[in-house]
mmCIF file with all atom_site columns, C-alpha atoms and ligand atoms in Angstrom:
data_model
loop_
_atom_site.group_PDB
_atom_site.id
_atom_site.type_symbol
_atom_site.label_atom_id
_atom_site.label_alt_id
_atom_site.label_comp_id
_atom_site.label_asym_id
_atom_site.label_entity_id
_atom_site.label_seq_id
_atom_site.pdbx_PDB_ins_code
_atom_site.Cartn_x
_atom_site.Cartn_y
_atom_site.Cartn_z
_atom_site.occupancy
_atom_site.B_iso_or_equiv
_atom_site.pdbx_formal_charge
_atom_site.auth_seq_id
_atom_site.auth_comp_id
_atom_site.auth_asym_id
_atom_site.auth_atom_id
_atom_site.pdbx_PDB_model_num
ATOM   1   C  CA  . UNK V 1 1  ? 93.232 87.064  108.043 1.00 0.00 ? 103 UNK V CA  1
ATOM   2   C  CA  . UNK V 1 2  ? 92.340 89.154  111.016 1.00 0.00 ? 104 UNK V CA  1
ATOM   3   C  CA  . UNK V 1 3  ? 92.497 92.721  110.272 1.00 0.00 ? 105 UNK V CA  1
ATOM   4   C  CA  . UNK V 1 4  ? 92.332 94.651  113.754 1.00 0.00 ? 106 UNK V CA  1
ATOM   5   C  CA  . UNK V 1 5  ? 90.240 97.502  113.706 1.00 0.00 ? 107 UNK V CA  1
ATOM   6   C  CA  . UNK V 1 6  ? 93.038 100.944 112.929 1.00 0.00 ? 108 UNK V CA  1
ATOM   7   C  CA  . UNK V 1 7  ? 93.728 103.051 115.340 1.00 0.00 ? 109 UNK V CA  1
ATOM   8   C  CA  . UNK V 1 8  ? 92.948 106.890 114.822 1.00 0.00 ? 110 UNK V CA  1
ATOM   9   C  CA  . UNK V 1 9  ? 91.034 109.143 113.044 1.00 0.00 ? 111 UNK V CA  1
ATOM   10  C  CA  . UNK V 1 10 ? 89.389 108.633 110.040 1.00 0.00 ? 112 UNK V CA  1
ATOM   11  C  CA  . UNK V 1 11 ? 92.147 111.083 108.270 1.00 0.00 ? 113 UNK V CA  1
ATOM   12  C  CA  . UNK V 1 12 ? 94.763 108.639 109.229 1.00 0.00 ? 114 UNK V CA  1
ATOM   13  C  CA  . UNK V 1 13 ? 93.726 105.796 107.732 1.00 0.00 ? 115 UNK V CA  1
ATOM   14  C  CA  . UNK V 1 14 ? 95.795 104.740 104.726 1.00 0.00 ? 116 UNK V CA  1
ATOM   15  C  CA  . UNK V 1 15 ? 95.499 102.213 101.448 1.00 0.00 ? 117 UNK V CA  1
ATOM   16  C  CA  . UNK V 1 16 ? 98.272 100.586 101.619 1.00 0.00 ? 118 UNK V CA  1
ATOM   17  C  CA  . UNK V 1 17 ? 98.226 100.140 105.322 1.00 0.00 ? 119 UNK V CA  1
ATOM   18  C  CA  . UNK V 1 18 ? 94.818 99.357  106.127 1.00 0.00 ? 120 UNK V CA  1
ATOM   19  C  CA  . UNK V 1 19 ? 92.683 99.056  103.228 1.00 0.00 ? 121 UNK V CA  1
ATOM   20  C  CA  . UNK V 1 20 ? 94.822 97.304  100.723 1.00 0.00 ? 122 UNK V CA  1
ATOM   21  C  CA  . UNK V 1 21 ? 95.353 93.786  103.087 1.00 0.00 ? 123 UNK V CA  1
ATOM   22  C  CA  . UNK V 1 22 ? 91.665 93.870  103.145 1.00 0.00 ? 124 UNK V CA  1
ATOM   23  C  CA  . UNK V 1 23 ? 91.409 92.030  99.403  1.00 0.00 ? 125 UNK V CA  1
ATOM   24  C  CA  . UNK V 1 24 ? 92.508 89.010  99.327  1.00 0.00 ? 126 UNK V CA  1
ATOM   25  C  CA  . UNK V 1 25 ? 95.017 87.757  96.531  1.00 0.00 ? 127 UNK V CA  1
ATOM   26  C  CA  . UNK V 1 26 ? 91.331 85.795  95.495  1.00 0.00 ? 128 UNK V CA  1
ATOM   27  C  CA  . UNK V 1 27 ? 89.398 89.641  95.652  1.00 0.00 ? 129 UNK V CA  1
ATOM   28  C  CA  . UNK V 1 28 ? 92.071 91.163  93.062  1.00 0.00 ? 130 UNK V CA  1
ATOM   29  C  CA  . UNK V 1 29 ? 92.209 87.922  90.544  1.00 0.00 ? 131 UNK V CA  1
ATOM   30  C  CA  . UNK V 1 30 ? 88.220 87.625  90.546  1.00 0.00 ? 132 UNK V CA  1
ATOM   31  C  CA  . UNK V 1 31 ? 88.101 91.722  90.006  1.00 0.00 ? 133 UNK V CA  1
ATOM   32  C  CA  . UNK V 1 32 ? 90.868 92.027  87.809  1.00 0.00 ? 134 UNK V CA  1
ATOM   33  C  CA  . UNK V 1 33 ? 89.025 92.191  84.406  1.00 0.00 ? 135 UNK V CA  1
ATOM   34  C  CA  . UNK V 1 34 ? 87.086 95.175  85.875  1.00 0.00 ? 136 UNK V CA  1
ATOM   35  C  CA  . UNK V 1 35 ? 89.385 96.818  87.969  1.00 0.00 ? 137 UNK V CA  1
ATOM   36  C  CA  . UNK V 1 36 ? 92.528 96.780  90.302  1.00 0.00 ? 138 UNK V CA  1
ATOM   37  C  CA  . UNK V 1 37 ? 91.661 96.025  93.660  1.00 0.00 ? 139 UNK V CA  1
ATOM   38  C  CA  . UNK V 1 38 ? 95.223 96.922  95.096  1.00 0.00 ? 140 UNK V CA  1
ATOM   39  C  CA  . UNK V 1 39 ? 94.967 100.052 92.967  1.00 0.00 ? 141 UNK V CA  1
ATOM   40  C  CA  . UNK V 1 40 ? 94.274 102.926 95.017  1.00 0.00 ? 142 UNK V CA  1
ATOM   41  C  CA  . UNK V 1 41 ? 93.582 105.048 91.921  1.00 0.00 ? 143 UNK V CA  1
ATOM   42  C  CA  . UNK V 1 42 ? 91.235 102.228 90.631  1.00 0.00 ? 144 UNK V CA  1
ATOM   43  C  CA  . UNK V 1 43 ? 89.354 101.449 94.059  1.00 0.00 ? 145 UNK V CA  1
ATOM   44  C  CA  . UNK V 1 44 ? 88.863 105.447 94.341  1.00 0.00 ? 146 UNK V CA  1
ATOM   45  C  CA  . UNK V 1 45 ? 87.265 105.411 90.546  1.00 0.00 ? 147 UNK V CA  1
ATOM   46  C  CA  . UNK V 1 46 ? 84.719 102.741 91.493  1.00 0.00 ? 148 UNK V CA  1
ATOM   47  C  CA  . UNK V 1 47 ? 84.346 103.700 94.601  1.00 0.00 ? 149 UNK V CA  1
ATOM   48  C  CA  . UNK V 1 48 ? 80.235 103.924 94.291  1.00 0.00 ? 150 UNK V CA  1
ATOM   49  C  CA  . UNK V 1 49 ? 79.901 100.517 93.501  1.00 0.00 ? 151 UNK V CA  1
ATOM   50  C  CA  . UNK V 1 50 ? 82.393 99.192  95.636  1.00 0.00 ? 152 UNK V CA  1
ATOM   51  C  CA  . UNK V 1 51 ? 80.667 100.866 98.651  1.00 0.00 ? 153 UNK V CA  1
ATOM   52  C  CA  . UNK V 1 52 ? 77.374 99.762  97.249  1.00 0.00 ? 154 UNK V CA  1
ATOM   53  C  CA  . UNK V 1 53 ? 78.364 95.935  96.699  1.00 0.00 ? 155 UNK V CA  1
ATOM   54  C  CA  . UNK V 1 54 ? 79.808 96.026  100.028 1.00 0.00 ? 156 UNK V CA  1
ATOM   55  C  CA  . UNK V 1 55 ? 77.053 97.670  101.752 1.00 0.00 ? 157 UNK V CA  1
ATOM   56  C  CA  . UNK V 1 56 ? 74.517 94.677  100.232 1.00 0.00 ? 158 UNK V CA  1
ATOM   57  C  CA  . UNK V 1 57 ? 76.916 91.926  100.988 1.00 0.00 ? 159 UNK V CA  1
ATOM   58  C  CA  . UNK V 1 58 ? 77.088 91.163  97.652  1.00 0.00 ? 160 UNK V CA  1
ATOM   59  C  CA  . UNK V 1 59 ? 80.899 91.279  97.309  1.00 0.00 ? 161 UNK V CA  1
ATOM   60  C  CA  . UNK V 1 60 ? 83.067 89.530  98.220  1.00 0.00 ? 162 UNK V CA  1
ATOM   61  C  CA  . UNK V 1 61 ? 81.205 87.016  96.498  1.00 0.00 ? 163 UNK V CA  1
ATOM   62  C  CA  . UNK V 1 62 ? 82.181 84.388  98.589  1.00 0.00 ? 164 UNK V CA  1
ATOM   63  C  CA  . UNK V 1 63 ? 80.315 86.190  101.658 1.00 0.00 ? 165 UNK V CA  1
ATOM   64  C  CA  . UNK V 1 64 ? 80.252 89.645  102.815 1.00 0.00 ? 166 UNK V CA  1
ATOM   65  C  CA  . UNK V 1 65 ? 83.157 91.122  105.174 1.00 0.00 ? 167 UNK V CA  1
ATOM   66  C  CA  . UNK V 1 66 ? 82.086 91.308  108.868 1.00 0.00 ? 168 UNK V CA  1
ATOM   67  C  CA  . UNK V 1 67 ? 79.706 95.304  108.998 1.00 0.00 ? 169 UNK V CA  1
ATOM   68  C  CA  . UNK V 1 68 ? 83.068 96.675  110.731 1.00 0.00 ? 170 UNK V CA  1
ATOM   69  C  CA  . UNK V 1 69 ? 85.003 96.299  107.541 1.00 0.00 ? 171 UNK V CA  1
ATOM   70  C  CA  . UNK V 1 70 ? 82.732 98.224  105.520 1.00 0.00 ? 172 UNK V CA  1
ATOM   71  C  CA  . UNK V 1 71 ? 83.490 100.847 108.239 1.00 0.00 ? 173 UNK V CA  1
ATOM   72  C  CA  . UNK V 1 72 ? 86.533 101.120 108.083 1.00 0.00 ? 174 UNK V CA  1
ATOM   73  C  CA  . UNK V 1 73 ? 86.520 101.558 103.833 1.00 0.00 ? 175 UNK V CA  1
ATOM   74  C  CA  . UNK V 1 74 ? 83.775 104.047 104.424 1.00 0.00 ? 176 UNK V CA  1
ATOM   75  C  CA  . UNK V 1 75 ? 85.991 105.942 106.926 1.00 0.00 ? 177 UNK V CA  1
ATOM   76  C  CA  . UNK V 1 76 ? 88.834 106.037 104.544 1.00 0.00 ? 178 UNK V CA  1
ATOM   77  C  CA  . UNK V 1 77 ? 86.833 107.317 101.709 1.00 0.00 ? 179 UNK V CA  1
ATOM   78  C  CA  . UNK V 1 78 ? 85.303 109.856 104.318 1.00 0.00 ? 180 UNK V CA  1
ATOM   79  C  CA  . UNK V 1 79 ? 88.940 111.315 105.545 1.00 0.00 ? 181 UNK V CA  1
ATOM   80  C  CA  . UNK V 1 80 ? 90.186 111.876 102.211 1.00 0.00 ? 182 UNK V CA  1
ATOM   81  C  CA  . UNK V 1 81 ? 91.016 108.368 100.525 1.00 0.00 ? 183 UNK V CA  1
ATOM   82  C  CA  . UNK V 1 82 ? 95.063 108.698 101.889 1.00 0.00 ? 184 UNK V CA  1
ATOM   83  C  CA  . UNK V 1 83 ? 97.782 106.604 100.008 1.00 0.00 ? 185 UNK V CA  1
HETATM 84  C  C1  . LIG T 2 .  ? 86.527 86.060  95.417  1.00 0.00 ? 486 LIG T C1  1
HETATM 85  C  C2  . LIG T 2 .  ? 86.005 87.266  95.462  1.00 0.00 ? 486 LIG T C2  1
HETATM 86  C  C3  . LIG T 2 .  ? 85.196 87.913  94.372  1.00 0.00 ? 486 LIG T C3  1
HETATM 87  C  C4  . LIG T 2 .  ? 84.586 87.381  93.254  1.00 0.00 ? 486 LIG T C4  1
HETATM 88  C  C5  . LIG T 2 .  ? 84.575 85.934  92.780  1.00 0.00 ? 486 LIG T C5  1
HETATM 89  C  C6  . LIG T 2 .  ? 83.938 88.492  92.557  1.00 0.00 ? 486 LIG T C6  1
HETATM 90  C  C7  . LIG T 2 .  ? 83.205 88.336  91.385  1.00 0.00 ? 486 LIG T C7  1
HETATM 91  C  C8  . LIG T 2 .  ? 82.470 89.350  90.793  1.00 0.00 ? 486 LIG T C8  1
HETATM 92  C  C9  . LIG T 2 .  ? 81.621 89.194  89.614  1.00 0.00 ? 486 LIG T C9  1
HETATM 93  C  C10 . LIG T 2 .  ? 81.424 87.889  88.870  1.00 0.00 ? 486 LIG T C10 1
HETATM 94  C  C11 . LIG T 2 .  ? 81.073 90.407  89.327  1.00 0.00 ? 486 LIG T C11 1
HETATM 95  C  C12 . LIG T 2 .  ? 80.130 90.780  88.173  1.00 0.00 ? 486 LIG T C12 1
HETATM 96  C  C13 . LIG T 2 .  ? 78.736 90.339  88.339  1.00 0.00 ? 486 LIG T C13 1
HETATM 97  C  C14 . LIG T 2 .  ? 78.161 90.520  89.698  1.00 0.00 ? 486 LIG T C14 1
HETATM 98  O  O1  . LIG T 2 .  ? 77.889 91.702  90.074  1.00 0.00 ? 486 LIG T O1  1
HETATM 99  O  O2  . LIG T 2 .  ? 77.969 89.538  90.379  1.00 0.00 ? 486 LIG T O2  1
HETATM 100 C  C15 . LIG T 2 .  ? 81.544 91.324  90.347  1.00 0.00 ? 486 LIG T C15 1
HETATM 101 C  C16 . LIG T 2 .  ? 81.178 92.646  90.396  1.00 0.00 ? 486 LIG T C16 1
HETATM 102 C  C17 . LIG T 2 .  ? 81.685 93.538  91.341  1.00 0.00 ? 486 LIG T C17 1
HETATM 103 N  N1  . LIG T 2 .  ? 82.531 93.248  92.375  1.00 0.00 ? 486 LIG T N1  1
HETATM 104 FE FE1 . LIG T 2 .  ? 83.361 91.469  92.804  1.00 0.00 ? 486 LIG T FE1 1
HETATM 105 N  N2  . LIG T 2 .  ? 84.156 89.660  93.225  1.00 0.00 ? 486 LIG T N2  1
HETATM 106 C  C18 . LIG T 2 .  ? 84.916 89.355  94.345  1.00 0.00 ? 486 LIG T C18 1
HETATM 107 C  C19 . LIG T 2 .  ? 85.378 90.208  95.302  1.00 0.00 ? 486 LIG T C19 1
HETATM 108 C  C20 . LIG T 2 .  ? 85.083 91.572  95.320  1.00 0.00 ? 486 LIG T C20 1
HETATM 109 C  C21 . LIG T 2 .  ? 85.551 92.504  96.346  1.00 0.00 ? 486 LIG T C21 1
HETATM 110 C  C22 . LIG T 2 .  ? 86.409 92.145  97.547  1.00 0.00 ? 486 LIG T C22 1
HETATM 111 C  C23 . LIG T 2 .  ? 85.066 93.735  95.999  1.00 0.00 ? 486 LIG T C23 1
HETATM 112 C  C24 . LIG T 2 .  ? 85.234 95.091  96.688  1.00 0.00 ? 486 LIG T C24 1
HETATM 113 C  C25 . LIG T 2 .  ? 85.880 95.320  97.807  1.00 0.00 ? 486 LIG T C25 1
HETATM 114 C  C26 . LIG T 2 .  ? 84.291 93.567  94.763  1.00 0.00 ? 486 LIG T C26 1
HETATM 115 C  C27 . LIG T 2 .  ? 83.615 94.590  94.127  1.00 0.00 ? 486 LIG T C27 1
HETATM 116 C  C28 . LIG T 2 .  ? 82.811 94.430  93.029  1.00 0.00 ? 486 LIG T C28 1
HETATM 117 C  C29 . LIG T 2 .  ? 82.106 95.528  92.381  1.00 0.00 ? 486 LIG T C29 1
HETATM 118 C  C30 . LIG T 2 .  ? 82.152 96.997  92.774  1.00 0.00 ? 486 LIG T C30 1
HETATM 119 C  C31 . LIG T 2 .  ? 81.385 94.972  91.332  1.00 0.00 ? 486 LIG T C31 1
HETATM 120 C  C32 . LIG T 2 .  ? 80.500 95.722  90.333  1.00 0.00 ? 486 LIG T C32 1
HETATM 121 C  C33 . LIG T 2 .  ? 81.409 96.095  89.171  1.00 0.00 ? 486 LIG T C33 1
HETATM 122 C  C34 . LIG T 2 .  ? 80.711 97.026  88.210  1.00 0.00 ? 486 LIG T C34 1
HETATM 123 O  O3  . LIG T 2 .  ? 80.337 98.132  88.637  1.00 0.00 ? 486 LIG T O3  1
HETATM 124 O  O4  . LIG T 2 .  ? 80.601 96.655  87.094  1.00 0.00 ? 486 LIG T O4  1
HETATM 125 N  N3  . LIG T 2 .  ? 84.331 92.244  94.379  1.00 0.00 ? 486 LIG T N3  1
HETATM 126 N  N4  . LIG T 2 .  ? 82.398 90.670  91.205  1.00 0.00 ? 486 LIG T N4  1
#
């Protein structure tokens, strides 16, 4: 899947638009037993350690996302975590 990069300001970016088709149906069955990746309300509750593993590359666990990825989660989180 290529995800382009969202246009707009950080405050525009939204889950189900364009941080939601960033797990894969593979993310949210591996995760499931810890939390909902297509969740908003879970992926805001872990959102620490979700920054964290992605920040180390450690998830996804079959390699990390490409560094402009973890952007765009951190910009979401930064402008307010939107629906
Ligand atoms: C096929 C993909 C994935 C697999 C097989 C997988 C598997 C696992 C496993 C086995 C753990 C527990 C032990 C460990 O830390 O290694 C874990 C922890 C974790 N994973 Fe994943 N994961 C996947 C994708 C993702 C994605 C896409 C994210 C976030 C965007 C994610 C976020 C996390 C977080 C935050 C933890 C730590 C949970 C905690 O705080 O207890 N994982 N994952």
């Amino acid at each position: 899947m290529v995800h382009d990069e969202p246009e707009g300001s950080a405050g525009e970016l939204s889950f189900e638009r364009d941080i939601r088709p960033l797990m894969r149906d593979k993310d949210r069955a591996s995760m499931l037993d810890a939390f909902d990746l297509w969740s908003r309300a879970d992926v805001l509750a872990h959102q620490d350690a979700i920054l964290d593993q992605l920040r180390v590359g450690h998830m996804p666990c079959d390699g990390a996302w490409p560094a402009e990825r973890d952007v765009i989660f951190s910009r979401w989180f930064d402008g307010g975590s939107r629906p």
